[in-house]
XYZ file of N, CA and C in Angstrom:
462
model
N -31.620 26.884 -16.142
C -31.212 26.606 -14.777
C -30.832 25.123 -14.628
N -31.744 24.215 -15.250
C -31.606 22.829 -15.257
C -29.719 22.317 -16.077
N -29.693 23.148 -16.875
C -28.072 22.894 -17.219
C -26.830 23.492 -16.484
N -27.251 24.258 -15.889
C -26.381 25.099 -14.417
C -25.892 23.890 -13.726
N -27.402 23.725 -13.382
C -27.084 22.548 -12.222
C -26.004 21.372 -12.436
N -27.015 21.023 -13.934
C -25.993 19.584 -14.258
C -24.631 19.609 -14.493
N -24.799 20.977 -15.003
C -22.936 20.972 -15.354
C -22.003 21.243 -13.768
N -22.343 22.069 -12.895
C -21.678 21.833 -11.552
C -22.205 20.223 -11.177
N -23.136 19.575 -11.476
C -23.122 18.302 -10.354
C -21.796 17.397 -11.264
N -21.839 17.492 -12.890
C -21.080 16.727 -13.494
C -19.593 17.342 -12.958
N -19.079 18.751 -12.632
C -17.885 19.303 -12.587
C -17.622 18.519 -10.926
N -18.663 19.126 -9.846
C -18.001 18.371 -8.618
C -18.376 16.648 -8.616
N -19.401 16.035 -8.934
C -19.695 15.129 -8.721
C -18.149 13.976 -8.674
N -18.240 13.960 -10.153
C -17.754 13.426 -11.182
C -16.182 12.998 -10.547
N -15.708 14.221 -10.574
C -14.181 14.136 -9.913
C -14.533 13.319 -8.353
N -15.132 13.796 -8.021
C -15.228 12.914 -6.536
C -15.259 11.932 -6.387
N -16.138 11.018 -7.100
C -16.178 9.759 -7.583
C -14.987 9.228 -7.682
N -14.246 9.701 -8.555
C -13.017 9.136 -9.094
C -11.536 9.064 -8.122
N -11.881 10.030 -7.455
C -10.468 10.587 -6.544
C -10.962 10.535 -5.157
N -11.848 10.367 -4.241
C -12.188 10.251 -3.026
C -12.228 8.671 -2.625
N -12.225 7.926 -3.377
C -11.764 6.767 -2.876
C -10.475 6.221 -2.593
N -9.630 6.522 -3.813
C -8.605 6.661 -3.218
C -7.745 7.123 -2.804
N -8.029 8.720 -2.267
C -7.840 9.309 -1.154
C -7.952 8.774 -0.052
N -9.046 8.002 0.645
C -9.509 7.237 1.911
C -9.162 5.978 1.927
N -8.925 5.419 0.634
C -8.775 4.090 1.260
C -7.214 4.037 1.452
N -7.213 2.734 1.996
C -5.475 2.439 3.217
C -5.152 1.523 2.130
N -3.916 1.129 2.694
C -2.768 -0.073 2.089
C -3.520 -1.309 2.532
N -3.575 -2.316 1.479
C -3.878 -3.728 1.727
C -2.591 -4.538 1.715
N -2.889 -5.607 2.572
C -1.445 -6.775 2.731
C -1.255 -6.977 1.427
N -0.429 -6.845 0.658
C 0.593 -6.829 -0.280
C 0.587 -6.069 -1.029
N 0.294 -5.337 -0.905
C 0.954 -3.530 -1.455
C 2.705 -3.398 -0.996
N 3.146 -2.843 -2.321
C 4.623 -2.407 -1.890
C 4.459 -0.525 -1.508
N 5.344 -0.747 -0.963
C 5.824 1.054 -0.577
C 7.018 1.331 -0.714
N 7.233 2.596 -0.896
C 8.560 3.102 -0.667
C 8.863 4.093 -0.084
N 9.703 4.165 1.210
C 9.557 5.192 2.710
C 10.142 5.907 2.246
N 9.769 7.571 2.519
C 9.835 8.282 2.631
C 10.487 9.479 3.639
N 11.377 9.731 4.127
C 11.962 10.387 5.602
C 10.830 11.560 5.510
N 10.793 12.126 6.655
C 10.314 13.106 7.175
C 11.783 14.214 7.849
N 10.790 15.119 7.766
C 12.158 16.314 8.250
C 11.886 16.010 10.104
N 11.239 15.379 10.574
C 11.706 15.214 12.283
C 12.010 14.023 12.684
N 12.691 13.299 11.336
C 13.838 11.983 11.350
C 12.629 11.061 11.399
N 11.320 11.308 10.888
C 10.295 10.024 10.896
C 10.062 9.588 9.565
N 9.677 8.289 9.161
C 9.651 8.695 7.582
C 7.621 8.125 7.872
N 7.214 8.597 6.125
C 5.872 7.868 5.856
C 6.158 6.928 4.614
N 5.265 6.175 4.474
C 4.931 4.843 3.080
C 4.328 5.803 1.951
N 4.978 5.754 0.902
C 4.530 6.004 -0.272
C 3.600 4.522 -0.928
N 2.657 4.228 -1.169
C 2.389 3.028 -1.977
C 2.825 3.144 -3.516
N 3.257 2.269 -3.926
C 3.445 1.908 -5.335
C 3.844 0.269 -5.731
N 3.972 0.271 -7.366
C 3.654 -0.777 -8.072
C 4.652 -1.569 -7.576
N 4.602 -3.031 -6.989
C 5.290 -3.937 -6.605
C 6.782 -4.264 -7.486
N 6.639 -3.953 -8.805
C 7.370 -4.124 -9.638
C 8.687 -2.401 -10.084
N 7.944 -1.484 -9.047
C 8.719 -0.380 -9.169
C 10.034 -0.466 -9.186
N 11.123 -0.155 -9.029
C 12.314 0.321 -8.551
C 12.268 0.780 -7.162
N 11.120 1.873 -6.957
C 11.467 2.288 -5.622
C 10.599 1.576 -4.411
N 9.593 0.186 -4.395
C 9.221 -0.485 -4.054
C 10.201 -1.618 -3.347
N 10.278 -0.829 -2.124
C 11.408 -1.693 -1.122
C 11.252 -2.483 -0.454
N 9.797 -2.018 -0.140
C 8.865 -2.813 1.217
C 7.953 -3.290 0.277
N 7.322 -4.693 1.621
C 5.888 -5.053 0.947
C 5.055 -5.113 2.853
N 4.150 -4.658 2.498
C 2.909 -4.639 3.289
C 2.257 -6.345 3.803
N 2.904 -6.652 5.150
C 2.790 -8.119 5.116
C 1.154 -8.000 6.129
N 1.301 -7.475 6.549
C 0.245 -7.297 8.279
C -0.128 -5.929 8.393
N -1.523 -5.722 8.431
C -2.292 -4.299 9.258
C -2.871 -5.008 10.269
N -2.972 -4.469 11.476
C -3.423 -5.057 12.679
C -4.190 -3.705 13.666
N -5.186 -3.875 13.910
C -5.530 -2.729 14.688
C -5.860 -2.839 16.087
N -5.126 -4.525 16.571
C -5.177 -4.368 17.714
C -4.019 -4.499 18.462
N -2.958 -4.567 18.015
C -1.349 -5.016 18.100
C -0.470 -4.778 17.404
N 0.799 -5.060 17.810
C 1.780 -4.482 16.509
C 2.248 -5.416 15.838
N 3.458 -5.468 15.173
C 3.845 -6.197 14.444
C 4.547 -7.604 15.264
N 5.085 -8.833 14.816
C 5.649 -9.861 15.743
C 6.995 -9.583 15.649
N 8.022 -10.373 16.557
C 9.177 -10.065 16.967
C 9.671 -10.481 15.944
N 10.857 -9.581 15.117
C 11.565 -9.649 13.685
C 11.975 -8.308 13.188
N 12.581 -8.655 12.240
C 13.056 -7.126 11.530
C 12.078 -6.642 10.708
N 10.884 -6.748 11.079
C 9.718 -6.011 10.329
C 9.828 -4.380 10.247
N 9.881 -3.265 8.999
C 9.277 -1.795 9.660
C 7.964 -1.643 9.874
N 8.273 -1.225 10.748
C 6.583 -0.927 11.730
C 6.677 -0.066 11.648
N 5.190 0.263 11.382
C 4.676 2.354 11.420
C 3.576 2.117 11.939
N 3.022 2.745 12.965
C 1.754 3.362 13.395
C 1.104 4.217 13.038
N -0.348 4.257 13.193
C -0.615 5.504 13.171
C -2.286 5.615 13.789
N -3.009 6.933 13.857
C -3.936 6.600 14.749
C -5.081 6.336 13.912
N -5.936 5.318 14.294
C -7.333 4.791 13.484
C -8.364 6.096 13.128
N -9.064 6.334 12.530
C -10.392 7.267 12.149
C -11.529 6.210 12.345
N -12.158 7.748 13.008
C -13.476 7.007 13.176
C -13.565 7.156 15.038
N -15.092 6.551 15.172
C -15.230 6.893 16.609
C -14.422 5.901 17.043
N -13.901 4.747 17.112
C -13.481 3.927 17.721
C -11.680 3.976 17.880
N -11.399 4.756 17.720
C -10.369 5.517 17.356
C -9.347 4.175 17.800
N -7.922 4.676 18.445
C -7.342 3.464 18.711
C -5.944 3.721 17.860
N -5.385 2.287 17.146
C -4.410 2.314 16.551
C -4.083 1.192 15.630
N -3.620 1.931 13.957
C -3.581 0.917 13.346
C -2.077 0.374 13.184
N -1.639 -0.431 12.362
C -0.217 -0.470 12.975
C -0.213 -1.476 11.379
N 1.065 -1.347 11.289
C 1.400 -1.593 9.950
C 3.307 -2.554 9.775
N 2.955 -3.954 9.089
C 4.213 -4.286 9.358
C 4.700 -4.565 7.897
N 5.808 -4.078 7.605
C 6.426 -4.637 6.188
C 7.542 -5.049 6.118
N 8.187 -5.642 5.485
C 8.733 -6.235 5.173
C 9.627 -6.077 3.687
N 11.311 -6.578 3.521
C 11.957 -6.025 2.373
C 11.209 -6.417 0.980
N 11.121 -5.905 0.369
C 10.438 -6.815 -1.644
C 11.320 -6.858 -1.903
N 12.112 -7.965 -1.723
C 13.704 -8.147 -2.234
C 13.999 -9.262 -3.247
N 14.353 -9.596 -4.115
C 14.890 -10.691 -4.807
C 16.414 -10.744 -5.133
N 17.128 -12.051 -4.864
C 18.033 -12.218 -4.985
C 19.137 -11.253 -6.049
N 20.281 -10.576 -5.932
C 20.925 -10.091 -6.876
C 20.158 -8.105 -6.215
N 19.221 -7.859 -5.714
C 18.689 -7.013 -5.501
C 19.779 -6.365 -4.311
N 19.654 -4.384 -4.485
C 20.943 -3.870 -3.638
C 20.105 -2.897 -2.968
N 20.440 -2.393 -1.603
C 19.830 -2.200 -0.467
C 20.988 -1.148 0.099
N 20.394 0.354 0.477
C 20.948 0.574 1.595
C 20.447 0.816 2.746
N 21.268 0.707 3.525
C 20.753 1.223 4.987
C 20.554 2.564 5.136
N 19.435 3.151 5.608
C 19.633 4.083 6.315
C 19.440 4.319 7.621
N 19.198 5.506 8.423
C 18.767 5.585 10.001
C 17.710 4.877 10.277
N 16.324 4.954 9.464
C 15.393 4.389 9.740
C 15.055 3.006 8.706
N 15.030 3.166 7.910
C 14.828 1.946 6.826
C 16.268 1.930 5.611
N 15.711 0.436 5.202
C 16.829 0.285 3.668
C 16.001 1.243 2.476
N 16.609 0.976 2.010
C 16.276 1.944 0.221
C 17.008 1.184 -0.768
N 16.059 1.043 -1.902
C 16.672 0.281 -2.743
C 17.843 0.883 -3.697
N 18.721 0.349 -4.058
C 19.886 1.547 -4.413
C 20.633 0.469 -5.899
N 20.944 1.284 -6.799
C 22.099 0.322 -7.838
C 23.313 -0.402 -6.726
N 23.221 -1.671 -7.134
C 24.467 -1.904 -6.753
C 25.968 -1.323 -6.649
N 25.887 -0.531 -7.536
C 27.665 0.116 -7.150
C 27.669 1.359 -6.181
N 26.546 1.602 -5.638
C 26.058 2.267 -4.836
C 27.435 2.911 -3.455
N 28.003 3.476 -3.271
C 28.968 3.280 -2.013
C 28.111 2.717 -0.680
N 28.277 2.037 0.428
C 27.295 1.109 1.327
C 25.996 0.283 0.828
N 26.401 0.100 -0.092
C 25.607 -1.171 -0.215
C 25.523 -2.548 -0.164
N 24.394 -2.974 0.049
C 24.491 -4.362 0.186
C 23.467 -5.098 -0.337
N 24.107 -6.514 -1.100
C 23.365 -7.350 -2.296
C 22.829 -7.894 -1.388
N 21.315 -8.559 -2.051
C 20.675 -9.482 -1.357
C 20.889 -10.912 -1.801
N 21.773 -11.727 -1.003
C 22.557 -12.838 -1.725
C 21.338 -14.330 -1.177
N 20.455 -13.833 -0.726
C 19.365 -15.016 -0.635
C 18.284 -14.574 -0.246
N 17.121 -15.125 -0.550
C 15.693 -14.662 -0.418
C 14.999 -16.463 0.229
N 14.695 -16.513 1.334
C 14.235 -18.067 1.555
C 12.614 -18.065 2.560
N 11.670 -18.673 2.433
C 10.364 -18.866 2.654
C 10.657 -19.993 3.836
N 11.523 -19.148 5.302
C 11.649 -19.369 6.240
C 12.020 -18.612 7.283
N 12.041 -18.932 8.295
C 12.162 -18.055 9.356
C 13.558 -18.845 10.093
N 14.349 -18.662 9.885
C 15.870 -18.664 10.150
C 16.967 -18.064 9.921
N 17.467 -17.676 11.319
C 19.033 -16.158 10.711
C 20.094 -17.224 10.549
N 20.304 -18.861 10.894
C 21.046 -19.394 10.243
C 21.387 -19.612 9.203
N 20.389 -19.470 8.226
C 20.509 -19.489 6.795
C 20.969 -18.527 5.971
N 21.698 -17.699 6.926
C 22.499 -16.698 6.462
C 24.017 -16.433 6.778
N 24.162 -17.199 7.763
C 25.423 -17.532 8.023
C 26.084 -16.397 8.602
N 27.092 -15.990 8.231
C 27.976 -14.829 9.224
C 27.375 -13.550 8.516
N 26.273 -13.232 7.437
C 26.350 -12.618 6.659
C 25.106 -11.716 6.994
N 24.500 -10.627 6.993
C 23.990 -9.993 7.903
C 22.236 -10.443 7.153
N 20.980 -10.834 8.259
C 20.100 -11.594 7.970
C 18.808 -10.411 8.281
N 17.761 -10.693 7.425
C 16.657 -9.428 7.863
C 15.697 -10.872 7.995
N 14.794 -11.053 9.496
C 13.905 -12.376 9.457
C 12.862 -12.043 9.854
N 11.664 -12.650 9.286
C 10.326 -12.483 9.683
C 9.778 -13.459 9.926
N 8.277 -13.635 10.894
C 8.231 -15.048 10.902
C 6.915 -15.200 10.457
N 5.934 -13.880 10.048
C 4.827 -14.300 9.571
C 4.413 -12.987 8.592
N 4.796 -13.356 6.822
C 4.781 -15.113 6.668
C 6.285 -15.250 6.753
N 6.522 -16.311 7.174
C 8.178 -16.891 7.048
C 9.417 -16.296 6.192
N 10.106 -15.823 6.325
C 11.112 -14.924 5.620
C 12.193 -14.804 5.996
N 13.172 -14.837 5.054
C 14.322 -14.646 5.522
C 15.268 -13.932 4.254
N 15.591 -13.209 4.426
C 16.375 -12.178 3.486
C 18.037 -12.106 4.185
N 19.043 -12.768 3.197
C 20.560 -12.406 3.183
C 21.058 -11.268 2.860
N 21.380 -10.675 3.623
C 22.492 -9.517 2.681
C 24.087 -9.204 2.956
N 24.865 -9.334 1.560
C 26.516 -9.145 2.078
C 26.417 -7.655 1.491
N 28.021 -7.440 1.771
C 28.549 -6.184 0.752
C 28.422 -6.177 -0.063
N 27.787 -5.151 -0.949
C 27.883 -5.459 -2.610
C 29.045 -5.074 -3.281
């Protein structure tokens, strides 16, 4: 009976351990993601490796008492767990480096090959908060932390 046991506590235990954490746990500020659409035109955050391909966004701000600040941040909400329920709110921002190609879509960019048809290169990446520094050329700006992302036609 004593090996019954152990072998179900080792079969459920075991896995639980391993996979229930990160099941529950959330995105930390600098985690990249890569959005996802939804079929009722909403999308969700996939997390993955900063260094992915499909790592478009980076995770600048979780805030659970406010949203994101005024900028081209994507913001997603969603509702807190737990008794204190409420709302957590989530702001990111492009993971872009210079030479890097972007498309638009309805709701967010997606990172795309450059020869992509609508795309657009990211022709500057700068650790400021200014759409002048982009000139006539279309600007994605954040101001915390400071950001400023160029993008032309590719």
């Amino acid at each position: 009976m004593r090996c019954v046991v152990t072998f179900f506590g080792l079969v459920l235990v075991v896995p639980a351990i391993i996979f229930i954490p990160e099941v529950l746990s959330e995105p930390e500020v600098g985690d990249c993601a890569e959005p996802v659409a939804e079929s009722e035109g909403g999308f969700d955050m996939d997390e993955t490796n900063c260094t992915a391909r499909e790592a478009a966004y980076r995770l600048v701000r979780l805030d659970r008492k406010r949203g994101c600040p005024e900028g081209d941040y994507l913001a997603r909400s969603e509702r807190a767990a737990g008794k204190s329920g409420g709302r957590k709110y989530f702001c990111f921002v492009l993971n872009a480096a210079e030479g890097d190609c972007f498309k638009r879509g309805d709701a967010f960019h997606e990172r795309v090959a450059c020869g992509t048809s609508g795309a657009q290169r990211v022709s500057k990446v700068a650790r400021a908060h200014d759409r002048a520094l982009c000139g006539d050329r279309e600007a994605r700006v954040y101001p915390d932390p400071a950001l400023t992302v160029c993008l032309e036609k590719a």
